[in-house]
Amino acid sequence: MDIRQATRNDAERICALCETLGYPASLSQTEERLARVLDSENGDVLVAELCGVVVGFITVHIVDVVHDAMPWGRISALVVDENFRELSVGRQLLDYAETYFNARECLRVEVTSHISREEAHGFYLHLGYRITPMRFIKLLAQRTLVAIS
């Protein structure tokens, strides 16, 4: 398995993987979002590829903070195709992300996961992450759902 930086050519597969998490989008929306992250100096999308097929991805961000001496690493998405989860793809992507953050001198790593994803929570706990009980979120813009035909 290879882990590499995503390219715009990976958008179709990333789009399908996002849909499995409950984040449906059109291919053009995914292409725009992927381009935005790839063009950012503080973010990246890494894909896991097996036999020429993208089987998972992780989105990483560097967050500069005033209250700590070093930046924080943030993982906003980690998705592995359910047909490949037994191959430790998620763990390898997470290990890669931690190396990525260490190389950028991040103090800590923050991972977000929806409250209903108990299997994911167990995965993170098993790998040394701990639950921090409070996060407050307020939507600033209404999300427009696009029907995918």
PDB file of C-alpha atoms in Angstrom:
ATOM      1  CA  MET A   1       0.000   0.000   0.000  1.00  0.00           C
ATOM      2  CA  ASP A   2       1.205   3.503  -0.843  1.00  0.00           C
ATOM      3  CA  ILE A   3       0.285   6.685   0.999  1.00  0.00           C
ATOM      4  CA  ARG A   4       0.699   9.828  -1.071  1.00  0.00           C
ATOM      5  CA  GLN A   5      -0.598  13.352  -1.438  1.00  0.00           C
ATOM      6  CA  ALA A   6      -3.959  13.416  -3.172  1.00  0.00           C
ATOM      7  CA  THR A   7      -4.257  14.928  -6.620  1.00  0.00           C
ATOM      8  CA  ARG A   8      -7.252  16.376  -8.357  1.00  0.00           C
ATOM      9  CA  ASN A   9      -7.532  13.054 -10.215  1.00  0.00           C
ATOM     10  CA  ASP A  10      -8.505  11.404  -6.903  1.00  0.00           C
ATOM     11  CA  ALA A  11     -11.655  13.520  -6.531  1.00  0.00           C
ATOM     12  CA  GLU A  12     -14.078  10.866  -7.800  1.00  0.00           C
ATOM     13  CA  ARG A  13     -12.884   8.252  -5.313  1.00  0.00           C
ATOM     14  CA  ILE A  14     -12.723  10.792  -2.458  1.00  0.00           C
ATOM     15  CA  CYS A  15     -16.276  11.842  -3.324  1.00  0.00           C
ATOM     16  CA  ALA A  16     -17.469   8.231  -3.018  1.00  0.00           C
ATOM     17  CA  LEU A  17     -15.652   7.759   0.292  1.00  0.00           C
ATOM     18  CA  CYS A  18     -17.157  10.969   1.712  1.00  0.00           C
ATOM     19  CA  GLU A  19     -20.615   9.704   0.809  1.00  0.00           C
ATOM     20  CA  THR A  20     -20.046   6.609   2.961  1.00  0.00           C
ATOM     21  CA  LEU A  21     -19.590   8.988   5.921  1.00  0.00           C
ATOM     22  CA  GLY A  22     -22.866  10.725   5.179  1.00  0.00           C
ATOM     23  CA  TYR A  23     -21.400  13.718   3.358  1.00  0.00           C
ATOM     24  CA  PRO A  24     -22.822  13.443  -0.159  1.00  0.00           C
ATOM     25  CA  ALA A  25     -21.618  15.930  -2.747  1.00  0.00           C
ATOM     26  CA  SER A  26     -21.426  16.183  -6.488  1.00  0.00           C
ATOM     27  CA  LEU A  27     -18.127  15.413  -8.162  1.00  0.00           C
ATOM     28  CA  SER A  28     -17.656  19.083  -9.058  1.00  0.00           C
ATOM     29  CA  GLN A  29     -18.204  20.101  -5.412  1.00  0.00           C
ATOM     30  CA  THR A  30     -15.644  17.537  -4.266  1.00  0.00           C
ATOM     31  CA  GLU A  31     -13.185  18.731  -6.910  1.00  0.00           C
ATOM     32  CA  GLU A  32     -13.558  22.316  -5.653  1.00  0.00           C
ATOM     33  CA  ARG A  33     -13.159  21.315  -2.007  1.00  0.00           C
ATOM     34  CA  LEU A  34     -10.161  19.119  -2.737  1.00  0.00           C
ATOM     35  CA  ALA A  35      -8.499  21.927  -4.698  1.00  0.00           C
ATOM     36  CA  ARG A  36      -9.118  24.355  -1.836  1.00  0.00           C
ATOM     37  CA  VAL A  37      -7.396  22.093   0.707  1.00  0.00           C
ATOM     38  CA  LEU A  38      -4.545  21.152  -1.626  1.00  0.00           C
ATOM     39  CA  ASP A  39      -3.919  24.833  -2.397  1.00  0.00           C
ATOM     40  CA  SER A  40      -3.819  25.720   1.303  1.00  0.00           C
ATOM     41  CA  GLU A  41      -0.442  26.144   2.976  1.00  0.00           C
ATOM     42  CA  ASN A  42      -1.835  24.680   6.214  1.00  0.00           C
ATOM     43  CA  GLY A  43      -3.707  21.629   4.965  1.00  0.00           C
ATOM     44  CA  ASP A  44      -3.290  18.491   2.930  1.00  0.00           C
ATOM     45  CA  VAL A  45      -5.178  15.422   1.796  1.00  0.00           C
ATOM     46  CA  LEU A  46      -3.349  12.112   1.843  1.00  0.00           C
ATOM     47  CA  VAL A  47      -4.652   8.986   0.141  1.00  0.00           C
ATOM     48  CA  ALA A  48      -3.989   5.309   0.695  1.00  0.00           C
ATOM     49  CA  GLU A  49      -3.688   3.484  -2.601  1.00  0.00           C
ATOM     50  CA  LEU A  50      -3.744  -0.263  -3.050  1.00  0.00           C
ATOM     51  CA  CYS A  51      -3.203  -1.806  -6.494  1.00  0.00           C
ATOM     52  CA  GLY A  52      -3.962   1.532  -8.132  1.00  0.00           C
ATOM     53  CA  VAL A  53      -7.219   2.091  -6.205  1.00  0.00           C
ATOM     54  CA  VAL A  54      -7.673   4.783  -3.541  1.00  0.00           C
ATOM     55  CA  VAL A  55      -9.048   2.855  -0.552  1.00  0.00           C
ATOM     56  CA  GLY A  56      -8.918   5.644   2.020  1.00  0.00           C
ATOM     57  CA  PHE A  57      -7.928   9.209   2.750  1.00  0.00           C
ATOM     58  CA  ILE A  58      -7.090  11.515   5.615  1.00  0.00           C
ATOM     59  CA  THR A  59      -7.340  15.309   5.713  1.00  0.00           C
ATOM     60  CA  VAL A  60      -4.747  17.066   7.862  1.00  0.00           C
ATOM     61  CA  HIS A  61      -4.475  20.703   8.941  1.00  0.00           C
ATOM     62  CA  ILE A  62      -1.886  22.726  10.831  1.00  0.00           C
ATOM     63  CA  VAL A  63      -3.519  25.149  13.269  1.00  0.00           C
ATOM     64  CA  ASP A  64      -1.482  27.993  14.706  1.00  0.00           C
ATOM     65  CA  VAL A  65      -2.664  28.897  18.202  1.00  0.00           C
ATOM     66  CA  VAL A  66      -1.828  31.800  20.501  1.00  0.00           C
ATOM     67  CA  HIS A  67      -2.085  29.874  23.755  1.00  0.00           C
ATOM     68  CA  ASP A  68       0.582  27.239  22.995  1.00  0.00           C
ATOM     69  CA  ALA A  69       4.171  27.599  21.838  1.00  0.00           C
ATOM     70  CA  MET A  70       3.694  25.151  18.965  1.00  0.00           C
ATOM     71  CA  PRO A  71       0.938  24.611  16.387  1.00  0.00           C
ATOM     72  CA  TRP A  72      -1.654  21.857  16.691  1.00  0.00           C
ATOM     73  CA  GLY A  73      -2.363  19.174  14.129  1.00  0.00           C
ATOM     74  CA  ARG A  74      -5.984  18.570  13.241  1.00  0.00           C
ATOM     75  CA  ILE A  75      -7.513  15.647  11.381  1.00  0.00           C
ATOM     76  CA  SER A  76     -10.868  16.630   9.953  1.00  0.00           C
ATOM     77  CA  ALA A  77     -11.573  13.435   8.002  1.00  0.00           C
ATOM     78  CA  LEU A  78     -10.341   9.860   7.965  1.00  0.00           C
ATOM     79  CA  VAL A  79     -12.219   7.441   5.755  1.00  0.00           C
ATOM     80  CA  VAL A  80     -11.396   3.890   4.705  1.00  0.00           C
ATOM     81  CA  ASP A  81     -13.470   1.849   2.279  1.00  0.00           C
ATOM     82  CA  GLU A  82     -15.303  -0.746   4.389  1.00  0.00           C
ATOM     83  CA  ASN A  83     -13.941  -3.527   2.143  1.00  0.00           C
ATOM     84  CA  PHE A  84     -10.372  -2.680   3.199  1.00  0.00           C
ATOM     85  CA  ARG A  85     -10.723  -1.886   6.899  1.00  0.00           C
ATOM     86  CA  GLU A  86      -9.237  -5.189   8.009  1.00  0.00           C
ATOM     87  CA  LEU A  87      -5.931  -4.285   6.314  1.00  0.00           C
ATOM     88  CA  SER A  88      -4.914  -1.610   8.876  1.00  0.00           C
ATOM     89  CA  VAL A  89      -5.331   1.146   6.281  1.00  0.00           C
ATOM     90  CA  GLY A  90      -6.760   3.534   8.878  1.00  0.00           C
ATOM     91  CA  ARG A  91      -3.897   2.925  11.272  1.00  0.00           C
ATOM     92  CA  GLN A  92      -1.341   3.476   8.533  1.00  0.00           C
ATOM     93  CA  LEU A  93      -3.009   6.728   7.475  1.00  0.00           C
ATOM     94  CA  LEU A  94      -3.101   7.893  11.094  1.00  0.00           C
ATOM     95  CA  ASP A  95       0.572   6.962  11.610  1.00  0.00           C
ATOM     96  CA  TYR A  96       1.443   8.894   8.453  1.00  0.00           C
ATOM     97  CA  ALA A  97      -0.510  11.922   9.683  1.00  0.00           C
ATOM     98  CA  GLU A  98       1.270  11.842  13.040  1.00  0.00           C
ATOM     99  CA  THR A  99       4.628  11.778  11.231  1.00  0.00           C
ATOM    100  CA  TYR A 100       3.413  14.684   9.083  1.00  0.00           C
ATOM    101  CA  PHE A 101       2.511  16.660  12.225  1.00  0.00           C
ATOM    102  CA  ASN A 102       5.775  15.794  13.995  1.00  0.00           C
ATOM    103  CA  ALA A 103       7.751  17.051  10.987  1.00  0.00           C
ATOM    104  CA  ARG A 104       5.882  20.363  11.327  1.00  0.00           C
ATOM    105  CA  GLU A 105       6.559  20.516  15.081  1.00  0.00           C
ATOM    106  CA  CYS A 106       2.947  20.229  16.201  1.00  0.00           C
ATOM    107  CA  LEU A 107       2.337  19.939  19.935  1.00  0.00           C
ATOM    108  CA  ARG A 108      -0.753  17.745  19.716  1.00  0.00           C
ATOM    109  CA  VAL A 109      -3.172  16.089  17.339  1.00  0.00           C
ATOM    110  CA  GLU A 110      -6.909  16.686  17.448  1.00  0.00           C
ATOM    111  CA  VAL A 111      -9.320  14.317  15.711  1.00  0.00           C
ATOM    112  CA  THR A 112     -12.994  14.956  15.198  1.00  0.00           C
ATOM    113  CA  SER A 113     -15.511  12.152  14.947  1.00  0.00           C
ATOM    114  CA  HIS A 114     -19.284  12.241  14.923  1.00  0.00           C
ATOM    115  CA  ILE A 115     -20.825  11.147  18.214  1.00  0.00           C
ATOM    116  CA  SER A 116     -22.614   8.229  16.528  1.00  0.00           C
ATOM    117  CA  ARG A 117     -19.441   6.606  15.125  1.00  0.00           C
ATOM    118  CA  GLU A 118     -18.701   4.291  18.038  1.00  0.00           C
ATOM    119  CA  GLU A 119     -16.470   1.999  15.976  1.00  0.00           C
ATOM    120  CA  ALA A 120     -14.267   4.981  15.070  1.00  0.00           C
ATOM    121  CA  HIS A 121     -14.140   6.074  18.713  1.00  0.00           C
ATOM    122  CA  GLY A 122     -12.853   2.649  19.725  1.00  0.00           C
ATOM    123  CA  PHE A 123     -10.244   2.834  16.964  1.00  0.00           C
ATOM    124  CA  TYR A 124      -8.894   6.172  18.214  1.00  0.00           C
ATOM    125  CA  LEU A 125      -8.948   5.128  21.876  1.00  0.00           C
ATOM    126  CA  HIS A 126      -7.028   1.955  21.024  1.00  0.00           C
ATOM    127  CA  LEU A 127      -4.328   4.076  19.352  1.00  0.00           C
ATOM    128  CA  GLY A 128      -3.755   6.312  22.376  1.00  0.00           C
ATOM    129  CA  TYR A 129      -6.187   9.149  21.751  1.00  0.00           C
ATOM    130  CA  ARG A 130      -8.436  10.255  24.574  1.00  0.00           C
ATOM    131  CA  ILE A 131     -11.897  11.717  24.607  1.00  0.00           C
ATOM    132  CA  THR A 132     -12.233  15.371  25.463  1.00  0.00           C
ATOM    133  CA  PRO A 133     -15.856  15.898  26.352  1.00  0.00           C
ATOM    134  CA  MET A 134     -16.727  19.402  25.146  1.00  0.00           C
ATOM    135  CA  ARG A 135     -16.856  20.990  21.730  1.00  0.00           C
ATOM    136  CA  PHE A 136     -19.310  23.655  20.737  1.00  0.00           C
ATOM    137  CA  ILE A 137     -20.276  24.130  17.108  1.00  0.00           C
ATOM    138  CA  LYS A 138     -22.415  26.762  15.478  1.00  0.00           C
ATOM    139  CA  LEU A 139     -23.184  26.671  11.786  1.00  0.00           C
ATOM    140  CA  LEU A 140     -22.500  30.021  10.167  1.00  0.00           C
ATOM    141  CA  ALA A 141     -24.005  29.152   6.798  1.00  0.00           C
ATOM    142  CA  GLN A 142     -26.870  26.899   5.849  1.00  0.00           C
ATOM    143  CA  ARG A 143     -25.719  23.740   4.162  1.00  0.00           C
ATOM    144  CA  THR A 144     -27.347  23.190   0.785  1.00  0.00           C
ATOM    145  CA  LEU A 145     -27.892  19.550   0.003  1.00  0.00           C
ATOM    146  CA  VAL A 146     -27.378  18.650  -3.602  1.00  0.00           C
ATOM    147  CA  ALA A 147     -29.173  15.644  -4.993  1.00  0.00           C
ATOM    148  CA  ILE A 148     -26.749  13.334  -6.706  1.00  0.00           C
ATOM    149  CA  SER A 149     -28.251  11.717  -9.754  1.00  0.00           C
TER     150      SER A 149
END
